[in-house]
Amino acid sequence: MKYHASPTQIALNGMIHAQGEGIIAIPGATKVKHAEENVKAMNFSLTRSEMDEISDASWAVLKK
């Protein structure tokens, strides 16, 4: 894996950076492990090309 990140971390990273560099809190982590995984999602940045690829794949799934 390019980023050594879970699919969840990649998705969270993309959601956070999709609209700029603002960071928002996501309440409701019920386990420390989940909160730590969420924090690690900020250790890398997807490229615009990677974000576009994820977006295209998401839209393709919705159109089915």
Backbone as ProteinMPNN parsed JSONL, in Angstrom:
{"seq_chain_A": "MKYHASPTQIALNGMIHAQGEGIIAIPGATKVKHAEENVKAMNFSLTRSEMDEISDASWAVLKK", "coords_chain_A": {"N_chain_A": [[0.831, -1.185, 0.0], [0.487, 2.196, -0.786], [0.241, 4.305, 1.102], [0.304, 3.02, 3.517], [-2.068, 2.699, 4.936], [-5.357, 2.083, 6.188], [-8.388, 1.165, 4.385], [-10.458, 2.64, 5.538], [-9.094, 4.81, 6.701], [-8.101, 6.027, 4.4], [-10.48, 6.779, 3.131], [-11.531, 8.562, 5.054], [-9.494, 10.499, 5.106], [-9.709, 11.485, 2.494], [-12.309, 12.582, 2.597], [-11.982, 14.614, 4.485], [-10.098, 16.311, 3.27], [-11.291, 16.987, 0.875], [-12.707, 19.376, 0.565], [-10.902, 21.34, 1.089], [-8.467, 22.484, 3.488], [-9.569, 22.403, 5.993], [-10.281, 21.062, 9.208], [-12.45, 18.872, 10.779], [-14.199, 17.807, 13.689], [-15.148, 14.49, 14.425], [-17.573, 13.243, 16.162], [-18.278, 10.512, 18.421], [-16.666, 8.211, 18.424], [-16.364, 5.135, 19.796], [-14.45, 3.535, 20.769], [-11.071, 3.554, 21.821], [-9.203, 2.622, 19.998], [-10.448, 3.116, 17.524], [-10.555, 5.913, 17.5], [-7.816, 6.477, 17.493], [-7.122, 5.386, 15.009], [-8.533, 7.103, 13.344], [-7.143, 9.516, 13.782], [-4.664, 8.87, 12.656], [-5.306, 8.996, 10.02], [-4.714, 11.482, 9.187], [-2.073, 11.611, 8.6], [-1.11, 11.665, 6.04], [-1.526, 12.838, 2.641], [-3.831, 12.616, 0.099], [-3.394, 12.692, -3.43], [-4.649, 15.029, -5.872], [-5.381, 13.638, -8.152], [-5.728, 11.037, -7.134], [-7.874, 11.495, -5.417], [-9.814, 12.236, -7.275], [-10.044, 9.824, -8.653], [-11.125, 8.138, -6.68], [-13.551, 9.472, -6.285], [-14.738, 9.182, -8.833], [-15.035, 6.39, -8.897], [-16.827, 6.055, -6.776], [-19.118, 7.412, -7.73], [-19.683, 5.779, -9.895], [-20.501, 3.444, -8.646], [-22.846, 4.326, -7.415], [-24.452, 4.796, -9.618], [-25.235, 2.329, -10.501]], "CA_chain_A": [[0.0, 0.0, 0.0], [1.266, 3.431, -0.921], [0.205, 5.138, 2.303], [0.274, 2.177, 4.717], [-3.289, 3.138, 5.608], [-6.523, 1.235, 5.967], [-9.39, 1.799, 3.526], [-11.182, 3.627, 6.344], [-8.246, 5.997, 6.824], [-8.053, 6.676, 3.087], [-11.78, 7.428, 2.927], [-11.619, 9.699, 5.969], [-8.558, 11.504, 4.619], [-10.312, 12.102, 1.308], [-13.454, 13.408, 2.999], [-11.502, 15.803, 5.195], [-9.381, 17.202, 2.369], [-12.04, 17.234, -0.359], [-13.174, 20.753, 0.493], [-9.862, 22.249, 1.577], [-7.624, 22.007, 4.575], [-10.26, 22.491, 7.276], [-10.414, 19.813, 9.943], [-13.658, 18.842, 11.586], [-14.263, 16.708, 14.652], [-16.185, 13.496, 14.173], [-17.883, 12.678, 17.474], [-18.902, 9.205, 18.472], [-15.765, 7.061, 18.485], [-16.678, 4.431, 21.043], [-13.269, 2.792, 21.182], [-9.817, 4.289, 21.658], [-8.592, 2.136, 18.756], [-11.062, 3.822, 16.394], [-10.108, 7.312, 17.547], [-6.413, 6.497, 17.062], [-7.108, 5.151, 13.56], [-8.985, 8.338, 12.709], [-6.053, 10.489, 13.858], [-3.637, 8.456, 11.699], [-5.764, 9.35, 8.674], [-4.191, 12.804, 8.871], [-0.63, 11.51, 8.417], [-0.781, 11.672, 4.617], [-2.478, 13.588, 1.812], [-4.095, 12.051, -1.213], [-3.214, 13.636, -4.533], [-5.898, 15.393, -6.544], [-5.679, 12.529, -9.049], [-6.259, 9.933, -6.328], [-9.202, 11.884, -4.947], [-10.699, 12.153, -8.434], [-10.262, 8.404, -8.935], [-12.063, 7.657, -5.666], [-14.844, 10.085, -6.585], [-15.275, 8.529, -10.029], [-15.447, 5.035, -8.519], [-18.007, 6.2, -5.945], [-20.244, 7.754, -8.594], [-19.979, 4.602, -10.711], [-21.267, 2.518, -7.797], [-24.179, 4.912, -7.212], [-25.214, 4.738, -10.869], [-25.657, 0.949, -10.774]], "C_chain_A": [[0.874, 1.246, 0.0], [1.34, 4.215, 0.39], [0.277, 4.339, 3.6], [-0.915, 2.578, 5.583], [-4.418, 2.169, 5.277], [-7.476, 1.931, 4.993], [-10.191, 2.877, 4.264], [-10.386, 4.921, 6.463], [-8.17, 6.748, 5.497], [-9.363, 7.416, 2.818], [-11.917, 8.669, 3.8], [-10.711, 10.833, 5.523], [-9.145, 12.233, 3.419], [-11.466, 13.014, 1.658], [-12.996, 14.703, 3.653], [-10.866, 16.794, 4.232], [-10.144, 17.566, 1.097], [-12.431, 18.696, -0.522], [-12.147, 21.752, 1.0], [-9.117, 21.64, 2.744], [-8.291, 22.103, 5.938], [-10.397, 21.12, 7.909], [-11.651, 19.917, 10.815], [-13.59, 17.657, 12.54], [-15.39, 15.77, 14.258], [-16.49, 12.834, 15.512], [-18.395, 11.245, 17.352], [-17.972, 8.012, 18.428], [-15.984, 6.39, 19.836], [-15.5, 3.635, 21.58], [-12.028, 3.628, 20.91], [-9.152, 3.896, 20.341], [-9.149, 2.885, 17.542], [-10.623, 5.283, 16.355], [-8.661, 7.421, 17.075], [-6.299, 6.281, 15.553], [-7.529, 6.414, 12.818], [-7.88, 9.394, 12.69], [-4.974, 10.152, 12.828], [-4.036, 8.769, 10.257], [-5.238, 10.714, 8.247], [-2.688, 12.792, 8.603], [-0.193, 11.512, 6.952], [-1.807, 12.524, 3.891], [-2.608, 12.896, 0.469], [-3.839, 13.112, -2.277], [-4.574, 13.962, -5.136], [-6.33, 14.256, -7.468], [-6.283, 11.344, -8.292], [-7.658, 10.258, -5.821], [-10.213, 11.823, -6.082], [-11.039, 10.705, -8.769], [-11.263, 7.8, -7.947], [-13.461, 8.202, -5.937], [-15.509, 9.412, -7.786], [-15.796, 7.124, -9.698], [-16.727, 5.079, -7.673], [-19.25, 6.496, -6.775], [-20.648, 6.559, -9.459], [-20.807, 3.593, -9.92], [-22.688, 3.037, -7.625], [-25.055, 4.79, -8.461], [-25.713, 3.336, -11.199], [-27.056, 0.699, -10.318]], "O_chain_A": [[1.877, 1.32, 0.71], [2.4, 4.731, 0.742], [0.307, 4.929, 4.68], [-0.79, 2.77, 6.792], [-4.425, 1.527, 4.227], [-7.388, 3.143, 4.796], [-10.555, 3.899, 3.681], [-10.948, 6.009, 6.338], [-8.175, 7.979, 5.481], [-9.354, 8.549, 2.335], [-12.371, 9.712, 3.331], [-11.108, 11.998, 5.555], [-9.083, 13.46, 3.34], [-11.6, 14.097, 1.09], [-13.562, 15.767, 3.4], [-11.076, 18.0, 4.364], [-9.666, 18.389, 0.316], [-12.48, 19.199, -1.644], [-12.491, 22.893, 1.309], [-9.141, 20.427, 2.953], [-7.626, 21.9, 6.954], [-10.606, 20.127, 7.211], [-11.869, 20.917, 11.498], [-12.991, 16.629, 12.225], [-16.452, 16.206, 13.813], [-15.746, 11.958, 15.952], [-18.882, 10.832, 16.299], [-18.452, 6.878, 18.398], [-15.81, 7.008, 20.886], [-15.54, 3.124, 22.699], [-11.942, 4.323, 19.898], [-8.598, 4.749, 19.647], [-8.397, 3.245, 16.636], [-10.352, 5.822, 15.282], [-8.313, 8.348, 16.343], [-5.476, 6.917, 14.894], [-6.951, 6.755, 11.786], [-7.704, 10.089, 11.689], [-4.428, 11.054, 12.192], [-3.181, 8.8, 9.371], [-5.308, 11.063, 7.068], [-2.09, 13.849, 8.401], [0.997, 11.372, 6.669], [-2.836, 12.888, 4.46], [-1.616, 12.627, -0.208], [-4.05, 14.301, -2.037], [-5.542, 13.231, -4.921], [-7.518, 13.946, -7.556], [-7.238, 10.724, -8.761], [-8.53, 9.39, -5.799], [-11.351, 11.401, -5.873], [-12.175, 10.392, -9.123], [-12.146, 7.038, -8.341], [-14.445, 7.471, -5.829], [-16.702, 9.112, -7.755], [-16.864, 6.724, -10.161], [-17.609, 4.236, -7.838], [-20.307, 5.906, -6.554], [-21.833, 6.357, -9.723], [-21.711, 2.963, -10.468], [-23.638, 2.257, -7.683], [-26.278, 4.691, -8.351], [-26.54, 3.178, -12.097], [-27.567, -0.411, -10.472]]}, "name": "protein", "num_of_chains": 1, "seq": "MKYHASPTQIALNGMIHAQGEGIIAIPGATKVKHAEENVKAMNFSLTRSEMDEISDASWAVLKK"}
